[in-house]
């Protein structure tokens, strides 16, 4: 054995020869090289060609192909069947098409179907239900070679359901630390699937499914950082640095509104630096939802080289600004003239932000420094009422907006965002590009309103009638004659007050507050339950609301050209199966049928129990009658021959007596002892 532990195959003397060693070394190297050559040649022949496919881009980044990607022959957009999601049809058979969504009708959901999904709304088609726990349509994460680095691979791929021309857009979602995990995650499977380029901003750093949430306040000046309005921010950073695993939502910290006003301008600067070639810069809050197809169809009619500042107008003092919750759009030119040419404004604006309330106002403050005002009205750029800040239940539906496209909703719960996303999705790719205020009325409001609804708040925002208002009116105008009964006195009087105003469409009466309110627009409103938080101090106990259905239908038939009832005859209006409140009527009918069926079932059970009781009583009666009959028969026998029944007993008794006497007279088997024997026995005992 050698020192290495292996047995030598050659004599030791051979290894001492340098020539032999050299020859063996050369031969070994030649053999190894030849084997490697054959192996590599075989691999080069059998390996498939590498097709590089860039992953989705979310920050307008230029992604370079990996170094091993084949140039010339490799197709950057090559289709790889292995990356395709599985499909139950596998590309064969009949699938969905645009035609599948054209004839969708309003649907009443009964039975268990009414309790499926997040809502049982009338717009949800019946064929949207499927008994399945999973989906075969899952986007493939792709091969590792498709990612340029771990940072790109770290981001969970999102579905690419892009609206038309959204590659021209950079979207910003702004949120706060205490509500981030409540509001933001849902947007990754709804809002952010509609745009390729986006960024998320907050007052704390985070990641959601690998997508970065940028702390946009980290670079404020030292003086701002040390200000009292930043006390919450400093504590949030300290909380994060302790590694204690405490969520900001678990704290009692306040001051998020103070922090929010410092975010907008630095956010716009960051977005412009990330994507300077984008034509449109859109920002929204995390409780906002965009009808992205409607928005893009609108932006496609505008020129991004014009300095445009678009949104829903609001005022602070004399300054008109775009309400941030309703969504704000800035053109590329507007961004160039502000944060593009003056990035220092992001820092300079901090001092002014300390003295005002709102971040969306700060955007107007910056825009005005560049001479850019918010656009409004119906002239170019035709903003109108496209942007608005209400939910679908509080949306103000008045004649001026009925046929306009609606772009945004605000103050939404995550469940509201999911509902609106589902609504767009189930309308189909073509119909969702033309959603108007009137469509929201037809699909979300009309099925559920009636002339009068108890324990329902229609939420009117018009004139208010109270005893206190009457006093103020009388004080201003002593000669004013107030018609009696006053609207605040009863439900009937409140309803009449709305009837007396020709433009009034909804009313609400609060008996506890003795208050009546009316409005010349329609809102769905909300039901009242004592165990629901409403965010105000209004006592809604026994609240009653009403809708002027005939007036609304007349407007739809005569004024609103976009409405399905426009131009309808009186007969059609009369026989319309979708007359306002139709869904509620069906619900009440179904509830009545359920109650009647339950009552019938209970009555049947009671009747069956009664029959069982009657049967038991009859059986007991028959038994008692049988017993009585047998007793009567016995009595009859005794009455017919009273001695006959006693004779057997007498005879039996005589037989017993005879037997006893016979026993007494029977002789004993043993002979009686004589007197002498008895005496001998006694003497023997005495001697003993």
XYZ file of C-alpha atoms in Angstrom:
688
model
C 0.000 0.000 0.000
C 1.162 3.530 -0.693
C 0.972 6.323 1.831
C -2.293 7.342 0.223
C -3.662 3.934 0.988
C -3.999 2.674 -2.592
C -2.347 -0.522 -3.962
C 0.381 0.162 -6.566
C -0.241 -1.393 -10.001
C 3.363 -0.866 -11.227
C 6.717 -1.748 -9.781
C 8.170 0.955 -7.556
C 11.186 1.223 -9.849
C 8.956 2.339 -12.721
C 7.835 5.424 -10.837
C 11.435 6.408 -10.364
C 11.794 6.882 -14.062
C 11.006 10.494 -15.070
C 10.371 9.461 -18.660
C 7.754 6.889 -17.664
C 6.085 9.378 -15.368
C 5.974 12.010 -18.117
C 4.504 9.561 -20.606
C 1.820 8.449 -18.174
C 0.952 12.056 -17.342
C 0.665 12.996 -21.011
C -1.505 9.974 -21.746
C -3.799 10.745 -18.794
C -4.246 14.374 -19.828
C -4.957 13.380 -23.430
C -7.560 10.832 -22.305
C -9.302 13.300 -20.008
C -9.369 15.982 -22.694
C -10.784 13.582 -25.285
C -13.574 12.477 -22.921
C -14.467 16.085 -22.100
C -14.598 16.978 -25.802
C -17.007 14.144 -26.523
C -19.159 15.082 -23.569
C -19.430 18.767 -24.495
C -20.150 17.928 -28.122
C -22.955 15.613 -27.072
C -24.408 18.277 -24.727
C -24.306 20.958 -27.401
C -26.247 18.733 -29.742
C -28.888 17.591 -27.276
C -29.567 20.861 -25.335
C -32.652 22.846 -26.418
C -32.187 26.486 -27.421
C -32.583 29.029 -24.619
C -35.448 31.492 -25.109
C -35.155 34.546 -22.880
C -38.469 36.080 -21.812
C -38.290 39.236 -19.696
C -40.478 39.227 -16.582
C -43.184 41.881 -16.119
C -41.798 45.353 -15.447
C -43.283 47.379 -12.614
C -41.023 50.412 -12.479
C -40.276 51.066 -16.147
C -36.896 49.386 -15.762
C -34.763 48.334 -18.705
C -34.083 44.665 -18.117
C -31.027 43.203 -19.774
C -31.093 39.560 -20.864
C -28.868 37.163 -18.923
C -25.343 36.662 -20.195
C -26.030 33.112 -21.332
C -28.955 34.109 -23.544
C -28.324 33.217 -27.181
C -28.033 36.278 -29.392
C -29.424 36.330 -32.872
C -31.314 33.045 -32.694
C -33.051 33.724 -29.353
C -36.445 35.431 -29.546
C -37.075 37.743 -26.556
C -40.816 37.216 -26.931
C -40.642 33.518 -27.732
C -43.573 31.451 -26.533
C -42.684 28.681 -24.112
C -45.509 26.152 -23.634
C -44.053 25.177 -20.265
C -44.812 28.665 -18.958
C -48.459 28.548 -19.991
C -51.109 28.138 -17.306
C -53.145 24.991 -17.510
C -56.516 25.372 -19.189
C -59.417 22.951 -18.906
C -60.040 23.392 -22.626
C -56.355 23.146 -23.576
C -57.107 25.515 -26.419
C -59.887 23.293 -27.734
C -63.654 23.372 -27.497
C -65.982 26.295 -26.825
C -64.741 29.020 -24.481
C -65.775 32.549 -23.551
C -65.883 35.355 -26.109
C -67.015 38.968 -26.173
C -70.410 37.697 -27.303
C -70.750 35.846 -24.004
C -71.141 39.152 -22.161
C -73.409 41.085 -24.527
C -76.798 39.777 -23.422
C -76.184 39.722 -19.685
C -79.418 40.430 -17.801
C -80.171 41.375 -14.249
C -80.628 38.256 -12.148
C -82.502 37.456 -8.973
C -80.534 35.079 -6.767
C -82.668 32.813 -4.626
C -81.999 30.107 -2.098
C -78.402 29.346 -1.225
C -77.109 31.247 -4.286
C -78.176 34.484 -2.587
C -75.528 33.878 0.078
C -72.603 33.064 -2.204
C -69.748 35.420 -3.031
C -69.401 38.825 -1.423
C -72.844 39.995 -2.530
C -75.986 38.733 -4.195
C -76.364 41.817 -6.390
C -78.673 41.778 -9.379
C -75.833 42.521 -11.819
C -74.115 39.238 -10.952
C -75.050 36.737 -13.708
C -76.406 33.358 -12.716
C -73.643 31.530 -14.598
C -70.962 33.204 -12.460
C -71.446 30.427 -9.922
C -69.257 27.374 -10.123
C -68.790 24.607 -7.565
C -65.018 24.637 -7.493
C -62.359 25.100 -4.851
C -59.516 26.031 -7.203
C -58.794 27.371 -10.654
C -56.754 25.914 -13.470
C -55.976 29.421 -14.761
C -52.908 30.252 -12.693
C -50.079 32.402 -14.099
C -46.798 30.501 -14.144
C -44.000 32.070 -12.155
C -41.604 31.345 -15.023
C -38.094 29.934 -15.126
C -35.268 31.331 -13.056
C -33.444 32.323 -16.246
C -36.225 34.803 -16.957
C -35.250 36.918 -13.943
C -32.242 39.200 -13.956
C -31.642 38.945 -10.186
C -33.099 37.879 -6.862
C -34.763 41.247 -6.372
C -36.861 40.708 -9.502
C -37.583 37.096 -8.573
C -38.620 38.237 -5.078
C -41.681 40.065 -6.451
C -44.670 37.782 -6.787
C -45.817 38.003 -10.440
C -49.146 39.769 -10.853
C -51.812 38.991 -13.396
C -51.436 41.211 -16.470
C -55.034 42.306 -17.128
C -53.969 45.673 -18.499
C -56.436 48.332 -19.598
C -55.915 49.924 -23.000
C -52.690 51.980 -23.279
C -51.788 51.682 -19.582
C -48.135 51.296 -20.587
C -48.251 55.108 -20.847
C -49.257 55.431 -17.198
C -47.379 55.411 -13.905
C -49.715 54.677 -10.972
C -49.024 55.645 -7.364
C -50.927 54.195 -4.389
C -50.534 56.140 -1.150
C -51.398 54.715 2.266
C -50.525 54.932 5.970
C -48.814 52.600 8.415
C -51.837 51.905 10.620
C -54.116 50.880 7.724
C -51.556 49.471 5.281
C -52.215 45.775 5.943
C -55.961 46.290 5.978
C -56.257 48.193 2.705
C -53.280 47.468 0.484
C -53.075 43.663 -0.127
C -56.353 43.494 -2.062
C -55.025 45.987 -4.628
C -52.377 43.453 -5.721
C -55.080 41.207 -7.165
C -57.408 43.987 -8.358
C -56.096 47.504 -9.132
C -52.469 46.603 -9.818
C -53.403 43.869 -12.299
C -54.707 46.619 -14.596
C -51.435 48.592 -14.963
C -47.855 47.491 -15.710
C -46.019 50.377 -13.992
C -46.636 51.371 -10.394
C -45.145 52.193 -6.995
C -46.561 52.085 -3.469
C -45.859 54.815 -0.900
C -46.452 55.124 2.841
C -45.012 56.593 6.032
C -43.299 53.294 6.826
C -41.258 50.826 4.792
C -42.740 47.409 4.021
C -43.102 44.732 1.353
C -46.295 43.051 0.208
C -45.727 39.798 -1.681
C -42.239 41.072 -2.468
C -43.451 44.422 -3.820
C -41.793 47.308 -2.016
C -43.728 49.873 -0.029
C -41.543 52.970 -0.117
C -41.130 55.088 3.004
C -41.514 58.431 1.279
C -40.859 60.495 4.436
C -37.402 59.144 5.210
C -35.597 62.036 3.476
C -37.365 65.026 5.038
C -35.166 67.710 6.561
C -33.886 67.414 10.119
C -36.023 70.299 11.348
C -39.177 68.690 9.927
C -38.233 65.291 11.338
C -37.909 66.810 14.817
C -41.212 68.683 14.624
C -44.132 67.682 16.858
C -46.159 66.738 13.767
C -43.613 63.978 13.128
C -43.840 62.386 16.588
C -45.868 59.485 15.223
C -43.341 58.867 12.452
C -40.433 58.803 14.914
C -42.262 56.299 17.099
C -43.128 54.123 14.119
C -39.460 53.913 13.171
C -38.503 53.142 16.752
C -41.176 50.434 16.879
C -39.773 48.895 13.720
C -36.192 49.012 15.007
C -37.077 47.095 18.197
C -37.828 43.940 16.151
C -40.713 43.241 18.515
C -43.149 42.179 15.842
C -45.772 44.770 16.814
C -47.946 46.008 13.980
C -48.611 49.780 13.786
C -52.341 48.960 13.789
C -51.926 47.613 17.335
C -50.738 50.963 18.665
C -52.696 53.934 19.975
C -50.598 56.361 17.933
C -52.383 59.297 16.319
C -51.221 61.912 13.852
C -51.411 60.002 10.562
C -53.279 62.911 8.980
C -50.417 65.238 9.902
C -47.923 62.921 8.195
C -50.040 62.445 5.093
C -49.721 66.061 3.937
C -45.939 65.688 3.655
C -46.104 62.656 1.330
C -47.540 63.940 -1.944
C -44.787 66.155 -3.360
C -41.887 63.805 -2.503
C -43.995 60.977 -3.934
C -44.437 62.823 -7.244
C -40.712 63.554 -7.394
C -39.875 59.893 -6.799
C -42.353 58.725 -9.429
C -41.023 61.139 -12.045
C -37.440 59.989 -11.430
C -38.494 56.358 -11.777
C -40.496 56.822 -14.953
C -39.781 60.176 -16.671
C -41.109 58.932 -20.021
C -44.597 58.082 -18.766
C -47.301 60.246 -20.305
C -49.639 60.250 -17.298
C -48.965 60.167 -13.561
C -51.945 59.008 -11.478
C -52.133 58.850 -7.706
C -54.827 57.475 -5.420
C -55.402 56.522 -1.787
C -55.603 52.893 -0.728
C -59.351 53.268 -0.083
C -59.915 54.464 -3.667
C -60.860 52.425 -6.731
C -60.433 53.400 -10.389
C -62.591 52.190 -13.239
C -59.370 51.867 -15.202
C -60.946 51.265 -18.632
C -63.091 54.385 -18.274
C -60.060 56.380 -17.117
C -57.831 55.259 -19.979
C -60.499 55.891 -22.624
C -60.722 59.424 -21.248
C -56.947 60.023 -21.112
C -56.576 58.732 -24.658
C -58.516 61.814 -25.806
C -56.025 64.217 -24.171
C -52.510 65.440 -24.982
C -49.899 64.668 -22.288
C -47.774 67.520 -23.641
C -50.331 69.953 -22.222
C -49.800 70.889 -18.540
C -52.930 69.167 -17.195
C -53.993 68.815 -13.570
C -57.165 66.676 -13.369
C -59.478 65.539 -10.592
C -62.523 66.397 -8.493
C -62.437 70.034 -7.399
C -62.297 70.969 -3.717
C -61.426 74.222 -1.954
C -59.254 75.340 0.929
C -59.627 79.062 1.420
C -59.352 80.557 -2.043
C -57.338 77.671 -3.463
C -59.062 75.101 -5.676
C -57.331 71.719 -5.629
C -57.959 68.180 -6.852
C -59.358 65.993 -4.081
C -56.806 63.239 -3.490
C -59.284 60.568 -2.412
C -61.129 60.905 -5.733
C -57.887 60.294 -7.623
C -55.600 62.818 -9.322
C -54.035 62.771 -12.796
C -51.035 64.855 -13.871
C -49.743 65.032 -17.418
C -46.080 64.517 -18.244
C -45.797 68.231 -19.033
C -47.205 69.211 -15.644
C -44.636 66.960 -13.974
C -41.796 68.389 -16.079
C -42.672 71.971 -15.122
C -42.793 71.149 -11.409
C -40.749 68.297 -9.908
C -38.867 67.829 -13.184
C -37.430 71.354 -13.294
C -37.674 72.087 -9.576
C -36.885 68.981 -7.504
C -35.950 71.334 -4.652
C -39.638 72.153 -4.224
C -40.088 68.823 -2.461
C -37.935 70.085 0.406
C -38.983 73.726 0.274
C -42.648 72.798 0.572
C -42.175 71.169 4.001
C -42.357 74.470 5.885
C -45.611 75.427 4.203
C -47.061 71.948 4.828
C -46.650 72.494 8.587
C -49.290 75.250 8.451
C -51.970 73.581 6.259
C -54.184 70.553 6.509
C -53.867 68.411 3.469
C -51.461 66.741 1.072
C -53.739 67.089 -1.947
C -53.854 70.842 -1.299
C -50.028 70.840 -1.308
C -50.078 69.470 -4.873
C -52.182 72.462 -5.976
C -49.796 74.736 -4.071
C -46.894 73.349 -6.110
C -48.823 73.424 -9.401
C -49.777 77.068 -8.903
C -46.091 77.938 -8.473
C -45.663 76.667 -12.059
C -48.800 78.489 -13.233
C -50.908 75.313 -13.583
C -54.529 75.346 -12.388
C -56.869 72.408 -11.936
C -58.997 71.732 -15.005
C -62.773 71.752 -14.605
C -65.970 72.112 -16.594
C -67.002 70.628 -19.924
C -64.497 72.345 -22.185
C -61.130 70.716 -22.907
C -60.009 68.630 -21.092
C -63.661 67.689 -20.383
C -63.328 66.693 -16.721
C -66.997 67.056 -15.845
C -68.012 64.697 -13.004
C -65.726 61.819 -13.942
C -63.838 61.936 -10.640
C -65.891 61.666 -7.451
C -65.293 60.786 -3.809
C -68.210 58.610 -2.682
C -68.902 54.901 -2.387
C -71.336 53.107 -4.654
C -73.982 53.326 -1.902
C -73.508 57.066 -1.279
C -72.876 58.018 -4.936
C -74.870 61.156 -5.838
C -76.944 60.359 -8.906
C -78.466 63.544 -10.302
C -79.631 64.473 -13.816
C -76.410 66.289 -14.731
C -74.200 63.213 -14.254
C -76.529 60.388 -15.330
C -74.955 59.764 -18.742
C -71.353 60.609 -17.830
C -68.718 57.941 -17.312
C -67.681 57.454 -13.720
C -63.933 57.024 -13.105
C -63.365 56.771 -9.346
C -64.875 55.817 -5.982
C -63.582 56.701 -2.515
C -64.030 55.909 1.208
C -64.202 52.243 0.303
C -63.846 49.237 2.547
C -61.803 46.371 1.045
C -65.103 44.562 0.500
C -66.326 47.517 -1.602
C -63.185 47.377 -3.744
C -63.696 43.656 -4.300
C -67.339 44.249 -5.256
C -66.473 46.942 -7.814
C -63.698 44.801 -9.283
C -66.104 41.875 -9.642
C -68.676 44.177 -11.230
C -66.219 45.301 -13.913
C -64.941 41.776 -14.441
C -68.371 40.257 -14.952
C -69.442 42.999 -17.352
C -66.765 41.702 -19.707
C -63.834 43.372 -21.481
C -65.980 45.548 -23.772
C -68.879 46.613 -21.553
C -66.622 47.663 -18.693
C -65.174 50.388 -20.942
C -68.473 52.284 -20.853
C -69.717 52.372 -17.250
C -71.847 55.444 -16.588
C -73.546 56.860 -13.517
C -76.840 55.567 -14.897
C -75.406 52.041 -15.014
C -74.515 52.272 -11.323
C -78.101 53.360 -10.647
C -79.612 50.500 -12.660
C -77.339 47.814 -11.202
C -76.644 48.971 -7.630
C -79.587 51.188 -6.671
C -82.810 50.588 -8.616
C -83.347 46.955 -7.562
C -83.503 47.871 -3.872
C -85.385 51.189 -3.521
C -89.110 51.712 -2.913
C -91.579 54.510 -2.190
C -91.059 54.010 1.542
C -88.612 51.812 3.477
C -88.539 51.434 7.249
C -85.162 51.287 9.012
C -83.351 52.577 5.928
C -81.228 55.738 5.618
C -81.236 57.173 2.080
C -78.572 59.683 3.199
C -79.920 62.830 1.468
C -77.632 65.863 1.484
C -80.113 68.596 0.627
C -82.427 70.767 2.694
C -83.012 69.935 6.368
C -86.257 70.582 8.275
C -86.189 70.807 12.091
C -87.917 72.909 14.720
C -84.687 74.855 15.162
C -84.487 75.580 11.421
C -88.047 76.914 11.538
C -87.086 79.314 14.307
C -84.087 80.552 12.325
C -86.209 81.011 9.184
C -88.828 82.900 11.162
C -86.165 85.083 12.729
C -84.771 86.029 9.333
C -88.233 86.572 7.859
C -90.915 87.383 10.457
C -93.620 87.431 7.783
C -92.822 83.896 6.651
C -95.841 81.585 6.821
C -94.908 78.035 7.758
C -97.243 75.420 6.362
C -98.606 72.940 8.866
C -97.959 70.138 9.576
C -94.245 70.774 9.501
C -92.023 68.195 7.673
C -90.164 67.359 10.898
C -93.359 66.307 12.694
C -93.972 62.912 11.038
C -93.073 60.489 8.269
C -96.165 61.509 6.326
C -95.333 65.215 6.574
C -91.712 64.628 5.508
C -92.832 62.624 2.484
C -95.284 65.384 1.558
C -92.518 67.999 1.779
C -90.578 66.069 -0.864
C -93.678 65.791 -3.050
C -94.175 69.537 -2.851
C -90.684 70.145 -4.271
C -90.841 69.232 -7.961
C -87.144 68.299 -8.163
C -87.037 66.312 -4.932
C -86.182 62.646 -5.465
C -85.429 61.227 -1.986
C -86.348 61.964 1.639
C -85.497 60.709 5.140
C -87.263 61.098 8.474
C -85.555 60.660 11.873
C -88.203 60.401 14.632
C -85.721 60.628 17.527
C -84.175 63.855 16.196
C -87.470 65.138 14.791
C -85.666 65.814 11.532
C -86.643 65.636 7.852
C -84.138 65.872 5.018
C -84.627 65.862 1.230
C -82.474 66.014 -1.927
C -82.808 66.480 -5.692
C -80.595 63.447 -6.399
C -80.761 59.707 -5.781
C -78.554 57.781 -3.366
C -78.896 54.152 -2.379
C -78.106 54.714 1.280
C -77.800 51.971 3.892
C -80.002 49.933 6.220
C -80.046 50.792 9.896
C -79.017 48.251 12.536
C -78.292 49.218 16.147
C -75.186 47.003 16.155
C -73.493 48.711 13.135
C -70.997 51.581 13.479
C -71.969 54.509 11.227
C -69.190 56.993 11.979
C -71.469 59.772 13.233
C -73.703 60.558 16.205
C -77.041 60.561 14.375
C -79.741 58.563 16.176
C -81.239 56.453 13.388
C -83.691 54.516 15.549
C -86.876 53.868 13.518
C -85.503 55.875 10.573
C -87.722 55.857 7.473
C -86.678 56.824 3.943
C -88.446 57.120 0.635
C -87.857 57.531 -3.097
C -90.003 59.354 -5.650
C -90.101 56.382 -8.011
C -92.477 57.853 -10.616
C -90.398 61.032 -10.933
C -87.208 59.025 -11.319
C -88.724 56.816 -14.002
C -90.072 59.826 -15.878
C -86.567 61.344 -15.927
C -85.109 58.073 -17.165
C -87.668 57.791 -19.954
C -87.602 61.424 -21.124
C -84.307 63.077 -20.135
C -81.527 60.493 -20.055
C -80.685 59.306 -23.557
C -78.217 56.720 -22.265
C -80.816 55.021 -20.064
C -82.412 51.719 -21.070
C -85.840 53.279 -20.407
C -85.286 56.301 -22.662
C -88.191 56.628 -25.096
C -90.151 53.804 -23.477
C -93.906 53.842 -23.925
C -96.327 54.102 -21.001
C -97.222 50.450 -21.480
C -93.593 49.377 -21.307
C -93.017 51.513 -18.249
C -96.066 49.979 -16.627
C -95.077 46.396 -17.403
C -91.343 46.780 -16.790
C -90.177 43.686 -14.904
C -87.242 45.685 -13.585
C -89.262 48.489 -12.059
C -87.517 50.076 -9.085
C -87.608 47.797 -6.075
C -88.135 44.610 -8.099
C -85.357 42.740 -6.308
C -86.614 43.765 -2.873
C -90.134 42.673 -3.863
C -88.853 39.256 -4.903
C -86.896 38.985 -1.668
C -90.022 39.763 0.343
C -92.046 37.288 -1.728
C -89.431 34.595 -1.186
C -89.307 35.404 2.511
C -93.101 35.199 2.664
C -93.037 31.871 0.844
C -90.399 30.583 3.248
C -92.478 31.721 6.214
C -95.617 30.170 4.730
C -93.768 26.927 4.033
C -92.403 26.939 7.573
C -95.851 27.670 8.969
C -97.360 24.886 6.836
C -94.672 22.504 8.058
C -95.303 23.476 11.660
C -99.068 23.109 11.166
C -98.558 19.688 9.586
C -96.420 18.658 12.562
C -99.044 19.951 14.983
C -101.778 18.122 13.088
C -99.765 14.902 13.171
C -99.256 15.302 16.904
C -102.991 15.902 17.348
C -103.787 12.779 15.350
C -101.373 10.786 17.477
C -103.013 12.120 20.620
C -106.477 11.299 19.281
C -105.332 7.792 18.376
C -103.844 7.271 21.831
C -107.064 8.510 23.413
C -109.159 6.199 21.216
C -106.922 3.228 22.050
C -107.250 3.985 25.753
C -110.994 4.284 25.407
C -111.259 0.958 23.574
C -109.109 -0.691 26.244
C -111.247 0.732 29.046
C -114.420 -0.397 27.308
C -113.010 -3.922 26.885
C -112.084 -4.129 30.560
C -115.514 -2.865 31.564
C -117.206 -5.343 29.284
C -115.273 -8.263 30.765
C -116.177 -7.100 34.254
C -119.827 -6.859 33.347
C -119.749 -10.403 31.949
C -118.286 -11.706 35.206
C -120.902 -9.872 37.192
C -123.642 -11.328 35.022
C -122.379 -14.868 35.660
C -122.451 -14.351 39.400
C -125.959 -12.945 39.325
C -127.383 -15.865 37.276
C -126.216 -18.774 39.750
C -124.890 -17.400 43.016
C -124.608 -20.927 44.698
C -122.906 -22.414 41.679
C -119.914 -20.328 42.185
C -119.754 -21.051 45.942
C -120.166 -24.852 45.608
C -116.722 -25.500 44.166
C -115.118 -23.566 47.024
C -117.158 -25.489 49.563
C -116.250 -28.781 47.951
C -112.577 -27.772 47.867
C -112.663 -26.853 51.547
C -114.280 -30.212 52.404
C -111.557 -32.037 50.508
C -108.868 -30.208 52.522
C -110.558 -31.123 55.812
C -110.866 -34.765 54.807
C -107.187 -34.927 53.991
C -106.278 -33.444 57.364
C -108.368 -35.958 59.250
C -106.920 -38.814 57.265
C -103.429 -37.695 58.173
C -104.250 -37.568 61.865
C -105.727 -41.138 61.844
C -102.808 -42.725 60.008
C -100.807 -45.296 62.218
C -97.103 -44.667 62.911
C -94.479 -46.866 61.267
C -92.456 -47.170 64.504
C -93.751 -49.247 67.525
C -94.407 -47.297 70.719
C -91.920 -47.834 73.632
C -93.113 -49.743 76.700
C -93.076 -48.292 80.213
C -90.239 -50.633 81.297
C -88.055 -49.450 78.386
C -88.692 -45.870 79.194
C -87.759 -46.522 82.877
C -84.515 -48.300 81.941
C -83.536 -45.327 79.772
C -84.198 -42.938 82.674
C -82.077 -44.986 85.129
C -79.230 -45.113 82.668
C -79.312 -41.363 82.385
C -79.282 -40.914 86.175
C -76.271 -43.179 86.616
C -74.417 -41.278 84.056
